[in-house]
mmCIF file of C-alpha atoms and ligand atoms in Angstrom:
data_model
loop_
_atom_site.group_PDB
_atom_site.id
_atom_site.type_symbol
_atom_site.label_atom_id
_atom_site.label_comp_id
_atom_site.label_asym_id
_atom_site.label_seq_id
_atom_site.Cartn_x
_atom_site.Cartn_y
_atom_site.Cartn_z
ATOM 1 C CA MET A 1 45.357 -8.040 115.199
ATOM 2 C CA THR A 2 43.290 -5.289 114.282
ATOM 3 C CA ASP A 3 40.172 -4.464 113.014
ATOM 4 C CA ARG A 4 41.405 -0.883 112.262
ATOM 5 C CA PRO A 5 40.930 0.100 108.581
ATOM 6 C CA ARG A 6 44.897 -0.629 106.704
ATOM 7 C CA VAL A 7 45.667 2.161 104.732
ATOM 8 C CA PHE A 8 48.515 2.906 102.422
ATOM 9 C CA VAL A 9 49.048 6.867 101.942
ATOM 10 C CA ALA A 10 51.272 7.943 99.543
ATOM 11 C CA ARG A 11 53.146 10.807 100.471
ATOM 12 C CA VAL A 12 53.128 13.260 103.465
ATOM 13 C CA ILE A 13 50.343 15.498 103.073
ATOM 14 C CA PRO A 14 48.906 18.527 105.698
ATOM 15 C CA GLU A 15 48.000 17.220 109.035
ATOM 16 C CA ASP A 16 44.472 18.664 108.578
ATOM 17 C CA GLY A 17 44.232 15.776 106.312
ATOM 18 C CA LEU A 18 46.749 13.534 108.176
ATOM 19 C CA ALA A 19 45.917 13.372 111.432
ATOM 20 C CA ALA A 20 42.613 12.364 111.252
ATOM 21 C CA ILE A 21 43.358 9.773 108.834
ATOM 22 C CA ARG A 22 45.908 8.247 111.238
ATOM 23 C CA ALA A 23 43.096 8.354 114.156
ATOM 24 C CA GLY A 24 40.661 6.189 112.289
ATOM 25 C CA CYS A 25 42.949 3.743 110.177
ATOM 26 C CA ASP A 26 46.484 1.839 110.884
ATOM 27 C CA ALA A 27 48.123 3.514 108.141
ATOM 28 C CA GLU A 28 51.426 3.759 106.331
ATOM 29 C CA ILE A 29 52.475 7.168 105.226
ATOM 30 C CA TRP A 30 56.172 7.284 102.522
ATOM 31 C CA PRO A 31 57.881 9.551 104.113
ATOM 32 C CA ASP A 32 60.134 10.639 101.284
ATOM 33 C CA GLU A 33 60.061 13.843 99.880
ATOM 34 C CA LEU A 34 60.092 11.263 96.248
ATOM 35 C CA PRO A 35 57.057 9.206 95.276
ATOM 36 C CA PRO A 36 57.510 5.627 96.403
ATOM 37 C CA PRO A 37 59.419 3.664 93.736
ATOM 38 C CA ARG A 38 56.582 1.523 91.799
ATOM 39 C CA ALA A 39 57.653 -1.925 92.929
ATOM 40 C CA GLU A 40 57.798 -0.749 96.521
ATOM 41 C CA LEU A 41 54.436 1.047 96.217
ATOM 42 C CA LEU A 42 52.731 -2.351 94.879
ATOM 43 C CA ARG A 43 54.652 -3.914 97.586
ATOM 44 C CA ALA A 44 52.852 -1.619 100.479
ATOM 45 C CA ILE A 45 49.271 -1.365 98.494
ATOM 46 C CA GLU A 46 48.882 -5.153 99.359
ATOM 47 C CA GLY A 47 45.989 -6.131 101.709
ATOM 48 C CA CYS A 48 44.381 -2.125 101.756
ATOM 49 C CA ASP A 49 41.193 -1.173 102.380
ATOM 50 C CA GLY A 50 41.959 2.128 100.943
ATOM 51 C CA VAL A 51 45.237 4.396 100.010
ATOM 52 C CA LEU A 52 45.211 7.651 99.108
ATOM 53 C CA THR A 53 47.454 8.214 95.796
ATOM 54 C CA LEU A 54 48.370 11.930 94.329
ATOM 55 C CA LEU A 55 48.683 12.433 90.486
ATOM 56 C CA THR A 56 52.377 11.015 90.430
ATOM 57 C CA ASP A 57 51.258 7.446 91.443
ATOM 58 C CA ARG A 58 49.925 5.430 88.360
ATOM 59 C CA VAL A 59 46.294 3.516 89.181
ATOM 60 C CA ASP A 60 45.351 0.380 87.113
ATOM 61 C CA ASP A 61 44.639 -2.829 86.419
ATOM 62 C CA GLU A 62 48.193 -3.966 87.988
ATOM 63 C CA PHE A 63 47.563 -1.548 90.674
ATOM 64 C CA LEU A 64 44.579 -3.048 91.967
ATOM 65 C CA ASP A 65 45.208 -7.117 91.295
ATOM 66 C CA ARG A 66 47.743 -6.152 93.809
ATOM 67 C CA ALA A 67 46.209 -3.892 96.265
ATOM 68 C CA GLY A 68 43.312 -7.314 96.650
ATOM 69 C CA PRO A 69 39.898 -8.043 96.302
ATOM 70 C CA GLN A 70 39.466 -6.137 100.145
ATOM 71 C CA LEU A 71 40.374 -2.577 98.221
ATOM 72 C CA LYS A 72 37.070 -0.294 99.036
ATOM 73 C CA VAL A 73 38.418 3.392 97.879
ATOM 74 C CA VAL A 74 41.046 5.174 95.899
ATOM 75 C CA SER A 75 41.479 8.947 96.739
ATOM 76 C CA ASN A 76 43.928 11.590 94.897
ATOM 77 C CA PHE A 77 44.802 13.907 96.527
ATOM 78 C CA ALA A 78 44.384 16.631 93.143
ATOM 79 C CA VAL A 79 41.080 17.402 91.858
ATOM 80 C CA GLY A 80 42.753 16.280 88.593
ATOM 81 C CA PHE A 81 42.373 12.413 88.578
ATOM 82 C CA ASP A 82 44.347 11.507 84.863
ATOM 83 C CA ASN A 83 46.098 9.106 87.123
ATOM 84 C CA VAL A 84 44.327 6.541 87.775
ATOM 85 C CA ASP A 85 42.181 4.562 84.660
ATOM 86 C CA VAL A 86 38.444 4.966 86.236
ATOM 87 C CA ALA A 87 37.223 2.873 84.143
ATOM 88 C CA ALA A 88 38.993 -0.084 85.986
ATOM 89 C CA CYS A 89 38.046 1.141 89.244
ATOM 90 C CA THR A 90 34.327 1.157 88.079
ATOM 91 C CA ARG A 91 34.993 -2.418 87.001
ATOM 92 C CA ARG A 92 35.489 -3.224 89.914
ATOM 93 C CA ALA A 93 33.062 -1.195 92.283
ATOM 94 C CA ILE A 94 35.895 0.502 94.299
ATOM 95 C CA PRO A 95 34.902 4.976 94.316
ATOM 96 C CA VAL A 96 37.655 7.045 93.458
ATOM 97 C CA GLY A 97 37.976 10.071 95.243
ATOM 98 C CA ASN A 98 39.515 14.028 94.288
ATOM 99 C CA THR A 99 39.423 17.219 95.373
ATOM 100 C CA PRO A 100 37.112 19.602 93.933
ATOM 101 C CA GLY A 101 36.425 22.838 94.435
ATOM 102 C CA VAL A 102 39.169 23.926 96.993
ATOM 103 C CA LEU A 103 41.792 24.744 94.085
ATOM 104 C CA THR A 104 39.689 26.886 92.579
ATOM 105 C CA GLU A 105 41.205 30.237 93.791
ATOM 106 C CA THR A 106 44.130 29.198 94.662
ATOM 107 C CA THR A 107 44.903 27.670 90.969
ATOM 108 C CA ALA A 108 43.454 30.656 89.666
ATOM 109 C CA ASP A 109 45.928 33.172 90.822
ATOM 110 C CA LEU A 110 48.766 30.995 89.596
ATOM 111 C CA ALA A 111 47.257 31.180 86.609
ATOM 112 C CA PHE A 112 47.502 35.033 86.681
ATOM 113 C CA ALA A 113 50.741 34.994 88.078
ATOM 114 C CA LEU A 114 52.265 33.343 85.201
ATOM 115 C CA LEU A 115 49.829 35.546 82.913
ATOM 116 C CA MET A 116 51.502 38.514 84.658
ATOM 117 C CA ALA A 117 55.003 37.298 85.063
ATOM 118 C CA ALA A 118 55.482 36.966 80.966
ATOM 119 C CA ALA A 119 53.669 39.359 79.264
ATOM 120 C CA ARG A 120 55.821 42.174 82.200
ATOM 121 C CA ARG A 121 59.104 39.643 82.370
ATOM 122 C CA VAL A 122 59.581 39.003 85.476
ATOM 123 C CA ALA A 123 61.654 35.950 85.584
ATOM 124 C CA GLU A 124 64.002 37.435 83.158
ATOM 125 C CA GLY A 125 63.851 41.313 84.900
ATOM 126 C CA ASP A 126 65.058 39.266 88.082
ATOM 127 C CA ARG A 127 67.703 37.130 86.171
ATOM 128 C CA TYR A 128 68.911 40.275 84.764
ATOM 129 C CA VAL A 129 69.483 41.811 88.203
ATOM 130 C CA ARG A 130 70.980 38.892 89.410
ATOM 131 C CA ALA A 131 73.488 38.567 86.610
ATOM 132 C CA GLY A 132 74.942 42.261 87.473
ATOM 133 C CA ARG A 133 73.145 43.455 84.149
ATOM 134 C CA TRP A 134 71.479 46.263 85.690
ATOM 135 C CA ARG A 135 73.640 49.447 84.520
ATOM 136 C CA THR A 136 70.714 51.482 84.783
ATOM 137 C CA TRP A 137 67.391 53.088 83.369
ATOM 138 C CA GLY A 138 66.432 52.043 80.515
ATOM 139 C CA PRO A 139 64.062 52.877 78.010
ATOM 140 C CA MET A 140 64.010 49.941 75.445
ATOM 141 C CA LEU A 141 64.354 47.595 78.167
ATOM 142 C CA LEU A 142 62.676 44.496 78.721
ATOM 143 C CA LEU A 143 58.998 46.292 76.846
ATOM 144 C CA GLY A 144 56.470 44.000 77.038
ATOM 145 C CA PRO A 145 52.946 44.038 76.322
ATOM 146 C CA ASP A 146 50.004 45.385 78.913
ATOM 147 C CA VAL A 147 47.592 42.935 80.266
ATOM 148 C CA HIS A 148 44.928 45.496 80.645
ATOM 149 C CA GLY A 149 43.264 45.822 77.835
ATOM 150 C CA ALA A 150 44.750 42.712 76.533
ATOM 151 C CA THR A 151 42.430 39.562 74.888
ATOM 152 C CA LEU A 152 42.471 36.839 77.141
ATOM 153 C CA GLY A 153 41.221 33.552 75.432
ATOM 154 C CA ILE A 154 40.491 30.558 77.530
ATOM 155 C CA VAL A 155 40.411 27.259 76.937
ATOM 156 C CA GLY A 156 38.517 24.700 79.060
ATOM 157 C CA PHE A 157 35.497 26.797 81.248
ATOM 158 C CA GLY A 158 35.154 24.914 84.319
ATOM 159 C CA ARG A 159 35.652 26.343 87.491
ATOM 160 C CA ILE A 160 39.086 27.688 86.991
ATOM 161 C CA GLY A 161 38.334 28.820 83.825
ATOM 162 C CA GLN A 162 35.914 31.289 85.134
ATOM 163 C CA ALA A 163 38.231 31.639 88.289
ATOM 164 C CA VAL A 164 40.557 33.222 85.418
ATOM 165 C CA ALA A 165 37.928 35.069 83.774
ATOM 166 C CA ARG A 166 36.777 36.882 87.600
ATOM 167 C CA ARG A 167 40.712 38.138 87.865
ATOM 168 C CA ALA A 168 40.663 39.330 83.925
ATOM 169 C CA ALA A 169 37.717 41.748 84.226
ATOM 170 C CA GLY A 170 39.118 43.529 87.281
ATOM 171 C CA PHE A 171 42.191 43.674 84.608
ATOM 172 C CA GLY A 172 39.775 45.304 81.841
ATOM 173 C CA MET A 173 40.584 42.153 79.794
ATOM 174 C CA HIS A 174 38.494 41.184 76.742
ATOM 175 C CA ILE A 175 37.854 37.362 78.135
ATOM 176 C CA LEU A 176 36.935 34.958 75.238
ATOM 177 C CA TYR A 177 36.235 31.037 76.368
ATOM 178 C CA HIS A 178 35.664 27.964 74.454
ATOM 179 C CA ASP A 179 34.796 24.507 75.625
ATOM 180 C CA LEU A 180 33.562 21.590 74.241
ATOM 181 C CA GLN A 181 30.072 23.910 75.761
ATOM 182 C CA ARG A 182 28.801 26.847 75.860
ATOM 183 C CA ALA A 183 27.823 28.498 78.848
ATOM 184 C CA ASP A 184 24.686 29.883 79.248
ATOM 185 C CA GLU A 185 24.001 32.914 78.668
ATOM 186 C CA ALA A 186 23.652 34.214 82.102
ATOM 187 C CA LEU A 187 27.154 33.300 83.434
ATOM 188 C CA GLU A 188 28.668 34.388 79.589
ATOM 189 C CA ARG A 189 27.097 37.890 80.806
ATOM 190 C CA GLU A 190 28.226 37.926 84.765
ATOM 191 C CA LEU A 191 31.805 37.003 83.233
ATOM 192 C CA GLY A 192 31.752 39.056 79.806
ATOM 193 C CA ALA A 193 33.020 35.923 78.355
ATOM 194 C CA THR A 194 32.160 35.349 74.768
ATOM 195 C CA TYR A 195 32.239 32.355 73.286
ATOM 196 C CA ARG A 196 34.772 31.147 70.878
ATOM 197 C CA PRO A 197 35.934 28.134 68.202
ATOM 198 C CA LEU A 198 38.771 27.153 69.639
ATOM 199 C CA GLU A 199 40.596 27.493 65.976
ATOM 200 C CA ASP A 200 38.946 31.595 65.972
ATOM 201 C CA LEU A 201 39.912 32.243 70.094
ATOM 202 C CA LEU A 202 43.954 31.248 69.059
ATOM 203 C CA GLY A 203 44.127 33.960 66.467
ATOM 204 C CA GLU A 204 42.802 36.552 68.446
ATOM 205 C CA ALA A 205 43.679 35.742 71.466
ATOM 206 C CA ASP A 206 47.134 37.933 73.034
ATOM 207 C CA VAL A 207 47.170 35.596 75.918
ATOM 208 C CA VAL A 208 45.823 31.656 75.694
ATOM 209 C CA THR A 209 45.823 30.193 79.257
ATOM 210 C CA LEU A 210 44.253 26.250 79.065
ATOM 211 C CA HIS A 211 42.351 24.795 82.327
ATOM 212 C CA VAL A 212 40.977 21.719 80.469
ATOM 213 C CA ASN A 213 41.530 18.096 82.237
ATOM 214 C CA LEU A 214 43.977 15.570 80.357
ATOM 215 C CA SER A 215 41.814 12.661 78.332
ATOM 216 C CA GLU A 216 42.315 11.255 75.272
ATOM 217 C CA GLU A 217 40.833 14.036 73.772
ATOM 218 C CA THR A 218 42.509 16.795 74.941
ATOM 219 C CA ARG A 219 46.202 14.992 74.829
ATOM 220 C CA GLY A 220 47.988 17.331 71.947
ATOM 221 C CA LEU A 221 45.647 19.738 72.048
ATOM 222 C CA ILE A 222 48.282 22.513 71.574
ATOM 223 C CA ASP A 223 49.942 21.260 68.254
ATOM 224 C CA ALA A 224 51.779 22.201 65.811
ATOM 225 C CA ALA A 225 49.754 23.378 63.829
ATOM 226 C CA ARG A 226 47.561 25.475 66.656
ATOM 227 C CA LEU A 227 50.379 27.433 68.200
ATOM 228 C CA ARG A 228 51.391 28.487 64.087
ATOM 229 C CA SER A 229 47.151 30.028 64.283
ATOM 230 C CA MET A 230 48.474 31.758 67.650
ATOM 231 C CA LYS A 231 49.692 35.880 66.964
ATOM 232 C CA PRO A 232 53.470 35.722 67.226
ATOM 233 C CA THR A 233 53.265 38.342 69.967
ATOM 234 C CA ALA A 234 50.508 35.940 71.759
ATOM 235 C CA ILE A 235 51.531 34.018 75.435
ATOM 236 C CA LEU A 236 50.694 30.870 76.223
ATOM 237 C CA VAL A 237 49.659 30.026 80.163
ATOM 238 C CA ASN A 238 49.511 26.287 81.312
ATOM 239 C CA THR A 239 48.196 25.092 84.398
ATOM 240 C CA ALA A 240 45.653 22.378 83.368
ATOM 241 C CA ARG A 241 48.662 19.369 82.484
ATOM 242 C CA GLY A 242 51.972 19.170 80.759
ATOM 243 C CA PRO A 243 50.835 16.393 77.609
ATOM 244 C CA VAL A 244 48.175 19.259 76.777
ATOM 245 C CA VAL A 245 50.858 21.006 74.546
ATOM 246 C CA ASP A 246 52.671 18.743 72.485
ATOM 247 C CA THR A 247 56.479 20.081 73.995
ATOM 248 C CA GLY A 248 58.619 19.440 71.219
ATOM 249 C CA ALA A 249 56.369 21.464 69.090
ATOM 250 C CA LEU A 250 55.654 24.114 71.703
ATOM 251 C CA HIS A 251 60.217 24.430 72.151
ATOM 252 C CA GLU A 252 60.091 25.396 68.091
ATOM 253 C CA ALA A 253 57.110 28.068 68.599
ATOM 254 C CA LEU A 254 58.935 29.850 70.741
ATOM 255 C CA ARG A 255 62.908 29.777 69.960
ATOM 256 C CA ASP A 256 61.336 30.513 66.160
ATOM 257 C CA GLY A 257 59.070 33.811 67.456
ATOM 258 C CA LEU A 258 56.315 31.311 66.096
ATOM 259 C CA ILE A 259 54.390 32.941 69.587
ATOM 260 C CA ALA A 260 56.721 35.709 72.346
ATOM 261 C CA ALA A 261 55.904 33.904 75.631
ATOM 262 C CA ALA A 262 54.767 30.226 77.278
ATOM 263 C CA ALA A 263 54.411 30.524 81.473
ATOM 264 C CA LEU A 264 54.153 26.619 82.348
ATOM 265 C CA ASP A 265 52.586 25.372 85.659
ATOM 266 C CA VAL A 266 52.539 22.085 84.252
ATOM 267 C CA THR A 267 55.221 20.041 81.599
ATOM 268 C CA ASP A 268 55.587 17.153 79.628
ATOM 269 C CA PRO A 269 57.620 15.334 80.493
ATOM 270 C CA GLU A 270 57.238 16.305 84.366
ATOM 271 C CA PRO A 271 59.838 17.263 86.263
ATOM 272 C CA LEU A 272 61.022 19.418 83.208
ATOM 273 C CA PRO A 273 64.640 17.650 83.506
ATOM 274 C CA ALA A 274 67.618 21.036 83.941
ATOM 275 C CA ASP A 275 68.957 20.143 80.673
ATOM 276 C CA HIS A 276 65.455 20.330 78.983
ATOM 277 C CA PRO A 277 65.656 22.808 75.419
ATOM 278 C CA LEU A 278 62.535 24.620 77.021
ATOM 279 C CA LEU A 279 64.709 26.362 80.084
ATOM 280 C CA ALA A 280 67.356 27.594 77.705
ATOM 281 C CA LEU A 281 65.180 30.107 76.355
ATOM 282 C CA ASP A 282 64.533 32.984 77.869
ATOM 283 C CA ASN A 283 60.654 33.825 76.800
ATOM 284 C CA CYS A 284 59.917 30.818 78.731
ATOM 285 C CA LEU A 285 58.929 30.522 82.222
ATOM 286 C CA VAL A 286 58.740 27.389 84.086
ATOM 287 C CA VAL A 287 58.126 27.367 87.759
ATOM 288 C CA PRO A 288 57.264 23.349 89.633
ATOM 289 C CA HIS A 289 53.409 22.620 89.828
ATOM 290 C CA ILE A 290 52.700 24.384 92.759
ATOM 291 C CA ALA A 291 49.741 25.948 91.376
ATOM 292 C CA SER A 292 47.321 24.764 94.520
ATOM 293 C CA ALA A 293 50.360 25.260 96.808
ATOM 294 C CA SER A 294 49.116 27.327 99.090
ATOM 295 C CA ARG A 295 48.955 25.956 103.235
ATOM 296 C CA ALA A 296 45.430 27.131 103.536
ATOM 297 C CA THR A 297 44.518 25.102 99.998
ATOM 298 C CA ARG A 298 47.076 22.231 100.646
ATOM 299 C CA GLY A 299 45.011 21.808 103.866
ATOM 300 C CA ARG A 300 41.440 22.054 102.589
ATOM 301 C CA MET A 301 43.092 19.917 100.485
ATOM 302 C CA ALA A 302 43.913 17.280 102.168
ATOM 303 C CA ALA A 303 41.290 17.138 104.761
ATOM 304 C CA MET A 304 38.414 16.775 101.976
ATOM 305 C CA ALA A 305 41.564 13.134 100.779
ATOM 306 C CA ALA A 306 40.879 12.149 104.264
ATOM 307 C CA ALA A 307 37.586 13.053 104.244
ATOM 308 C CA ASN A 308 36.599 10.831 100.652
ATOM 309 C CA LEU A 309 39.446 8.026 102.400
ATOM 310 C CA LEU A 310 38.486 7.319 105.803
ATOM 311 C CA ALA A 311 34.302 7.409 104.477
ATOM 312 C CA GLY A 312 35.443 4.545 101.593
ATOM 313 C CA VAL A 313 36.823 2.103 104.223
ATOM 314 C CA ARG A 314 33.953 2.526 106.376
ATOM 315 C CA GLY A 315 31.531 1.770 103.151
ATOM 316 C CA GLU A 316 29.941 4.910 102.930
ATOM 317 C CA ARG A 317 29.082 7.081 100.106
ATOM 318 C CA LEU A 318 32.912 9.452 99.161
ATOM 319 C CA PRO A 319 31.544 13.169 99.743
ATOM 320 C CA THR A 320 33.560 14.334 96.239
ATOM 321 C CA PRO A 321 33.355 10.480 94.201
ATOM 322 C CA VAL A 322 34.694 10.889 90.937
ATOM 323 C CA ASN A 323 32.691 7.514 89.594
ATOM 324 C CA PRO A 324 29.291 7.724 91.279
ATOM 325 C CA GLU A 325 28.071 5.006 89.112
ATOM 326 C CA VAL A 326 29.246 2.634 91.768
ATOM 327 C CA TYR A 327 26.537 3.867 93.834
ATOM 328 C CA GLY A 328 23.855 2.239 91.687
HETATM 329 C C1 DGY B 1 45.265 18.907 90.955
HETATM 330 O O1 DGY B 1 44.835 19.289 92.099
HETATM 331 O O2 DGY B 1 45.163 18.332 89.463
HETATM 332 C C2 DGY B 1 46.519 20.365 90.687
HETATM 333 O O3 DGY B 1 47.135 19.527 89.887
HETATM 334 C C3 DGY B 1 47.328 19.900 91.604
HETATM 335 O O4 DGY B 1 47.146 20.409 92.500
#
């Protein structure tokens, strides 16, 4: 018997976090590359004081019932927490932690990389060379739009959306944004960003980049009608969550030339099966949900998730709770 808190960590995360967890707890760490199957997850969390989850692990009433009434914290290794039923945790006074702030710049880097790659057809060019099709310099070969001077529409103007705006300013882009709440004038001035209602932004932007949380309000936000309202030359970038875009409608829009291209870090479903129709389209670039995947950022996320977990099992306030109302 031991009085050290028992925790389950649902995947191997960087040592920046694991070392502290091992030092402070009796930790079971799921060793596989793939997430624990549901039955394994439910078995592993039984009787735990804390659980470190990933965006692939659903935390709901069933999960909380199986963990048991001693559960003191759910620490999610992500800034997004749409995999967690936060209301269910709050009803049981269980704090939920996430990892805000530390991945903002890294995620914005990838959003900008996808924007550049889709506009300048980088992945298509690479496939063209590898297929042995590069025979000469061609005046008409793989033409795309300019990024500099283009109009960027940022949907969701939180930390990451604003970080993308800072990058776009360096490229002389004209920046529009949409959010439920309009930014204050000083921030608009600093970033050179102009507010637009969503429908206006979609109609004006050369590139639309998504930075909203997944919620019931944003599920399917970019649907067939909204895709139709975009320019036929427009590019859609999604580093937010897959279900923010209607996948079937996006496939049709790309196939039928309603928009020019899409670049996706996140998809619905996720992962996207290798035979998915989107992957048969040359104008669709897909990477496997890697926006925060720099070594330094994943280390910071691990340290932050560990700090939330350890604070929770000790009965202390989490450094970054998403449901601070549990503290009264
Ligand atoms: C998040 O943190 O929500 C990302 O999707 C993974 O880093």
